[in-house]
Short mmCIF file of C-alpha atoms in Angstrom, two decimals:
data_model
loop_
_atom_site.label_atom_id
_atom_site.label_comp_id
_atom_site.label_asym_id
_atom_site.label_seq_id
_atom_site.Cartn_x
_atom_site.Cartn_y
_atom_site.Cartn_z
CA MET P 1 -18.07 -36.11 -36.06
CA GLY P 2 -21.31 -37.68 -34.77
CA LEU P 3 -22.32 -37.92 -31.11
CA PHE P 4 -21.50 -41.61 -30.74
CA GLN P 5 -18.15 -41.08 -32.48
CA GLN P 6 -17.38 -38.26 -30.06
CA GLU P 7 -18.29 -40.47 -27.11
CA ASN P 8 -16.17 -43.32 -28.42
CA MET P 9 -13.21 -40.98 -28.85
CA SER P 10 -13.71 -39.67 -25.32
CA LEU P 11 -13.72 -43.21 -23.94
CA ILE P 12 -10.59 -44.10 -25.93
CA ARG P 13 -8.79 -40.96 -24.69
CA ALA P 14 -9.78 -41.67 -21.09
CA SER P 15 -8.75 -45.32 -21.16
CA ALA P 16 -5.44 -44.46 -22.81
CA GLY P 17 -4.74 -41.67 -20.33
CA LEU P 18 -4.61 -39.13 -23.15
CA GLY P 19 -5.65 -35.51 -22.82
CA VAL P 20 -4.50 -31.91 -23.00
CA PHE P 21 -1.82 -32.44 -20.34
CA GLY P 22 1.39 -34.40 -20.43
CA LEU P 23 2.17 -37.15 -17.96
CA ARG P 24 4.56 -34.91 -16.04
CA ASP P 25 1.81 -32.33 -15.54
CA ILE P 26 -0.41 -34.98 -13.98
CA GLU P 27 2.45 -36.33 -11.85
CA ILE P 28 3.14 -32.85 -10.47
CA LEU P 29 -0.53 -32.38 -9.60
CA ALA P 30 -0.78 -35.82 -7.96
CA GLU P 31 2.38 -35.22 -5.93
CA ALA P 32 1.12 -31.81 -4.82
CA CYS P 33 -2.20 -33.32 -3.75
CA ILE P 34 -0.36 -35.66 -1.39
CA CYS P 35 1.88 -32.95 0.06
CA GLN P 36 0.18 -29.55 -0.07
CA TYR P 37 -3.35 -28.54 -1.02
CA GLY P 38 -2.31 -24.96 -1.76
CA ALA P 39 0.30 -26.05 -4.29
CA ALA P 40 -2.18 -28.37 -6.00
CA LEU P 41 -4.82 -25.65 -6.21
CA ALA P 42 -2.23 -23.18 -7.56
CA LYS P 43 -1.33 -25.67 -10.30
CA VAL P 44 -4.96 -25.92 -11.36
CA HIS P 45 -5.43 -22.14 -11.29
CA ALA P 46 -2.33 -21.81 -13.46
CA TRP P 47 -4.01 -24.03 -16.05
CA LEU P 48 -7.12 -21.87 -15.89
CA GLY P 49 -5.00 -18.74 -16.25
CA ALA P 50 -3.35 -20.23 -19.32
CA GLY P 51 -6.76 -20.60 -20.95
CA VAL P 52 -7.29 -24.34 -20.50
CA ASP P 53 -11.01 -25.17 -20.63
CA ILE P 54 -12.37 -26.09 -17.21
CA GLU P 55 -13.98 -29.24 -18.61
CA ASP P 56 -10.56 -30.40 -19.79
CA ILE P 57 -9.16 -29.63 -16.35
CA TYR P 58 -11.86 -31.79 -14.78
CA LEU P 59 -11.48 -34.75 -17.12
CA ASP P 60 -7.87 -34.65 -18.29
CA GLY P 61 -6.40 -33.07 -15.17
CA LEU P 62 -8.22 -33.96 -11.94
CA ALA P 63 -9.63 -37.31 -13.07
CA ALA P 64 -6.27 -38.29 -14.57
CA ALA P 65 -4.52 -37.41 -11.30
CA ALA P 66 -7.00 -39.57 -9.38
CA ARG P 67 -6.28 -42.50 -11.70
CA LEU P 68 -2.54 -41.97 -11.29
CA LEU P 69 -2.84 -41.99 -7.50
CA GLY P 70 -4.69 -45.28 -7.79
CA GLU P 71 -1.94 -46.70 -9.99
CA TRP P 72 0.72 -45.59 -7.51
CA TRP P 73 -1.19 -47.30 -4.72
CA LEU P 74 -1.56 -50.56 -6.65
CA SER P 75 2.17 -50.53 -7.43
CA ASP P 76 2.99 -49.83 -3.74
CA ARG P 77 4.59 -46.50 -4.58
CA ILE P 78 2.32 -44.85 -2.00
CA ASP P 79 0.33 -46.24 0.91
CA PHE P 80 -3.40 -46.06 1.59
CA VAL P 81 -3.04 -42.97 3.79
CA LYS P 82 -1.33 -41.01 1.02
CA VAL P 83 -3.79 -42.03 -1.67
CA THR P 84 -6.62 -41.02 0.65
CA ILE P 85 -5.02 -37.62 1.28
CA GLY P 86 -4.44 -37.13 -2.45
CA VAL P 87 -7.95 -38.05 -3.51
CA HIS P 88 -9.45 -35.91 -0.75
CA CYS P 89 -7.38 -32.99 -2.03
CA LEU P 90 -8.70 -33.51 -5.56
CA GLN P 91 -12.22 -33.59 -4.20
CA GLN P 92 -11.66 -30.28 -2.40
CA ILE P 93 -10.40 -28.77 -5.66
CA LEU P 94 -13.59 -29.94 -7.33
CA TYR P 95 -15.63 -28.12 -4.71
CA GLU P 96 -13.48 -25.02 -5.21
CA LEU P 97 -14.01 -25.05 -8.98
CA SER P 98 -17.67 -26.04 -8.91
CA PRO P 99 -19.19 -22.52 -9.07
CA GLN P 100 -17.10 -21.70 -12.14
CA PHE P 101 -17.83 -25.07 -13.75
CA LEU P 102 -21.58 -24.66 -13.21
CA GLN P 103 -21.63 -21.17 -14.74
CA ARG P 104 -22.33 -23.00 -17.99
CA ALA P 105 -25.12 -25.00 -16.41
CA ASN P 106 -28.47 -25.43 -18.06
CA GLN P 107 -30.55 -23.36 -15.67
CA LYS P 108 -33.75 -25.15 -16.68
CA PHE P 109 -34.55 -28.41 -14.88
CA ASN P 110 -34.61 -31.16 -17.51
CA GLY P 111 -37.12 -33.27 -15.57
CA TYR P 112 -34.65 -35.94 -14.44
CA ARG P 113 -33.18 -36.72 -11.04
CA ALA P 114 -30.08 -38.71 -10.18
CA ILE P 115 -28.41 -39.78 -6.97
CA PHE P 116 -24.83 -40.97 -6.65
CA PHE P 117 -23.52 -43.06 -3.78
CA SER P 118 -19.90 -43.61 -2.93
CA THR P 119 -19.15 -47.14 -1.76
CA PRO P 120 -20.48 -47.54 1.81
CA ASN P 121 -17.73 -46.76 4.34
CA SER P 122 -15.35 -45.77 1.53
CA GLN P 123 -13.00 -42.82 1.95
CA HIS P 124 -12.98 -42.12 -1.78
CA GLY P 125 -16.00 -40.24 -3.16
CA PHE P 126 -14.16 -38.24 -5.81
CA GLY P 127 -15.60 -40.14 -8.80
CA SER P 128 -19.21 -39.75 -7.76
CA VAL P 129 -18.70 -36.05 -7.05
CA MET P 130 -17.15 -35.58 -10.50
CA VAL P 131 -19.99 -37.37 -12.30
CA ALA P 132 -22.59 -35.42 -10.32
CA GLU P 133 -21.06 -32.16 -11.53
CA PHE P 134 -21.60 -33.09 -15.18
CA PHE P 135 -25.16 -34.24 -14.58
CA ARG P 136 -25.96 -31.09 -12.64
CA ARG P 137 -24.58 -28.89 -15.40
CA GLU P 138 -26.99 -30.47 -17.90
CA GLY P 139 -30.07 -29.62 -15.85
CA TRP P 140 -30.43 -32.74 -13.68
CA LYS P 141 -31.44 -32.49 -10.04
CA VAL P 142 -28.60 -34.34 -8.35
CA SER P 143 -27.95 -35.73 -4.89
CA ASN P 144 -24.57 -37.01 -3.77
CA VAL P 145 -24.49 -39.24 -0.70
CA ALA P 146 -21.74 -41.00 1.23
CA PRO P 147 -23.75 -43.79 2.91
CA GLU P 148 -22.60 -45.48 6.07
CA SER P 149 -24.87 -48.49 5.59
CA GLU P 150 -27.48 -50.06 3.33
CA SER P 151 -30.22 -48.34 5.33
CA ASP P 152 -28.91 -44.94 4.19
CA VAL P 153 -29.37 -46.00 0.55
CA VAL P 154 -32.85 -47.40 1.21
CA ARG P 155 -33.95 -44.24 3.00
CA GLU P 156 -32.94 -42.00 0.07
CA LEU P 157 -34.64 -44.20 -2.55
CA THR P 158 -37.89 -44.52 -0.62
CA GLN P 159 -38.19 -40.77 -0.11
CA GLN P 160 -37.51 -39.43 -3.61
CA TRP P 161 -37.99 -40.48 -7.23
CA PHE P 162 -34.80 -40.91 -9.25
CA GLU P 163 -34.24 -41.86 -12.87
CA VAL P 164 -30.60 -42.80 -12.22
CA VAL P 165 -28.94 -44.30 -9.17
CA GLY P 166 -25.15 -44.46 -9.34
CA PHE P 167 -22.69 -46.46 -7.25
CA SER P 168 -18.92 -45.98 -7.18
CA VAL P 169 -16.90 -49.21 -7.12
CA CYS P 170 -13.53 -48.40 -5.55
CA SER P 171 -12.17 -51.86 -4.76
CA ASP P 172 -12.67 -55.53 -5.53
CA ARG P 173 -13.77 -56.22 -1.96
CA GLY P 174 -17.44 -56.51 -1.13
CA TRP P 175 -18.83 -57.20 -4.61
CA PRO P 176 -21.44 -59.67 -3.28
CA ALA P 177 -22.62 -57.01 -0.83
CA LEU P 178 -22.80 -54.39 -3.58
CA LYS P 179 -24.71 -56.78 -5.84
CA SER P 180 -27.20 -57.31 -3.02
CA LEU P 181 -27.42 -53.55 -2.44
CA ILE P 182 -28.14 -52.90 -6.13
CA LEU P 183 -30.92 -55.49 -6.05
CA LYS P 184 -32.32 -53.88 -2.91
CA ALA P 185 -32.16 -50.47 -4.57
CA ARG P 186 -34.34 -51.72 -7.42
CA GLN P 187 -36.82 -53.24 -5.02
CA VAL P 188 -37.32 -50.15 -2.90
CA SER P 189 -37.01 -47.45 -5.56
CA LEU P 190 -40.10 -45.35 -6.16
CA ASN P 191 -39.25 -45.58 -9.88
CA PRO P 192 -39.85 -49.14 -11.15
CA ASN P 193 -37.64 -48.39 -14.18
CA VAL P 194 -34.76 -46.89 -12.26
CA GLN P 195 -31.45 -47.15 -14.08
CA ILE P 196 -28.48 -48.32 -12.05
CA MET P 197 -25.10 -46.91 -13.07
CA ILE P 198 -21.74 -48.08 -11.75
CA GLY P 199 -18.40 -46.38 -12.15
CA GLY P 200 -14.97 -46.16 -10.62
CA PRO P 201 -11.55 -47.75 -11.03
CA MET P 202 -12.77 -51.33 -10.67
CA VAL P 203 -15.22 -50.84 -13.53
CA ASP P 204 -12.39 -49.73 -15.81
CA LEU P 205 -10.52 -52.93 -14.98
CA ASN P 206 -13.57 -55.21 -15.27
CA PRO P 207 -15.72 -54.48 -18.35
CA ASP P 208 -18.18 -57.25 -17.41
CA LEU P 209 -18.78 -55.88 -13.92
CA ALA P 210 -22.15 -54.35 -14.81
CA ALA P 211 -23.52 -57.79 -15.65
CA VAL P 212 -21.93 -59.30 -12.54
CA LEU P 213 -23.45 -56.70 -10.23
CA GLY P 214 -26.76 -56.30 -12.05
CA ALA P 215 -26.29 -52.71 -13.22
CA ASP P 216 -27.73 -51.12 -16.37
CA LEU P 217 -25.06 -48.58 -17.25
CA ILE P 218 -21.31 -48.21 -16.93
CA GLY P 219 -20.04 -44.74 -16.19
CA GLY P 220 -16.65 -43.79 -17.59
CA ASP P 221 -15.80 -40.31 -18.74
CA ALA P 222 -18.16 -38.15 -16.64
CA ARG P 223 -19.32 -36.22 -19.70
CA VAL P 224 -20.12 -39.42 -21.58
CA SER P 225 -21.87 -40.93 -18.54
CA GLN P 226 -24.42 -38.13 -18.50
CA ARG P 227 -25.15 -38.48 -22.21
CA LEU P 228 -25.52 -42.24 -22.06
CA ALA P 229 -27.81 -42.06 -19.04
CA ARG P 230 -30.06 -39.51 -20.72
CA GLN P 231 -30.16 -41.51 -23.97
CA ASN P 232 -31.09 -44.66 -22.08
CA ILE P 233 -33.92 -42.91 -20.25
CA LYS P 234 -35.23 -41.43 -23.51
CA ARG P 235 -35.18 -44.91 -25.04
CA LEU P 236 -37.20 -46.29 -22.13
CA GLU P 237 -39.69 -43.43 -22.41
CA LEU P 238 -40.21 -44.09 -26.11
CA ALA P 239 -40.69 -47.80 -25.46
CA ALA P 240 -43.30 -47.22 -22.75
#
């Protein structure tokens, strides 16, 4: 199977909620994340002990649980406090697993830098942390920032050169402000060809959001996002 076919299959699996785990597995993890961090972490370690690949745990386990929490929130099954607790728990599990996940990392810097911002003032930075892990494993120098204001974004982009700047879109509120922030990011970036990537639950629901917000790339499956970003940069380099 070719690279683009693999990426397409990954996107189809992600959008359909398919993976190595059944729905009940993901429900149990999501419920544990709301109630008890220790139980959630034990569930993940049980998967590791059973020989499940850590990449599958990231994409088909943790990311799927985050999506499910979002679905429960939208359907009013849980409130904002519970979804925040659950997503924070998943993020803590990511931090716990990170050293093991990065054991496979390309130790040689590939020459590219990326920075990922969660939505300003958002409580949910899980998606950007997940994507950063996959970029970092492929040799990127990665920064992950939870900005409190536009000035935090401007400061980062005027101090360092980045090939990719990513923004997580967690809700449908504040799109005009995010569009303005993306435009500002282009204006102040040290890299005149900086590539803006957006991702998050709202992007999944709105395929045209990149055009609306003025972004270059849509991040989906974290593994695919890294590949697409690198391919796009290579294309720009060849065209220069």
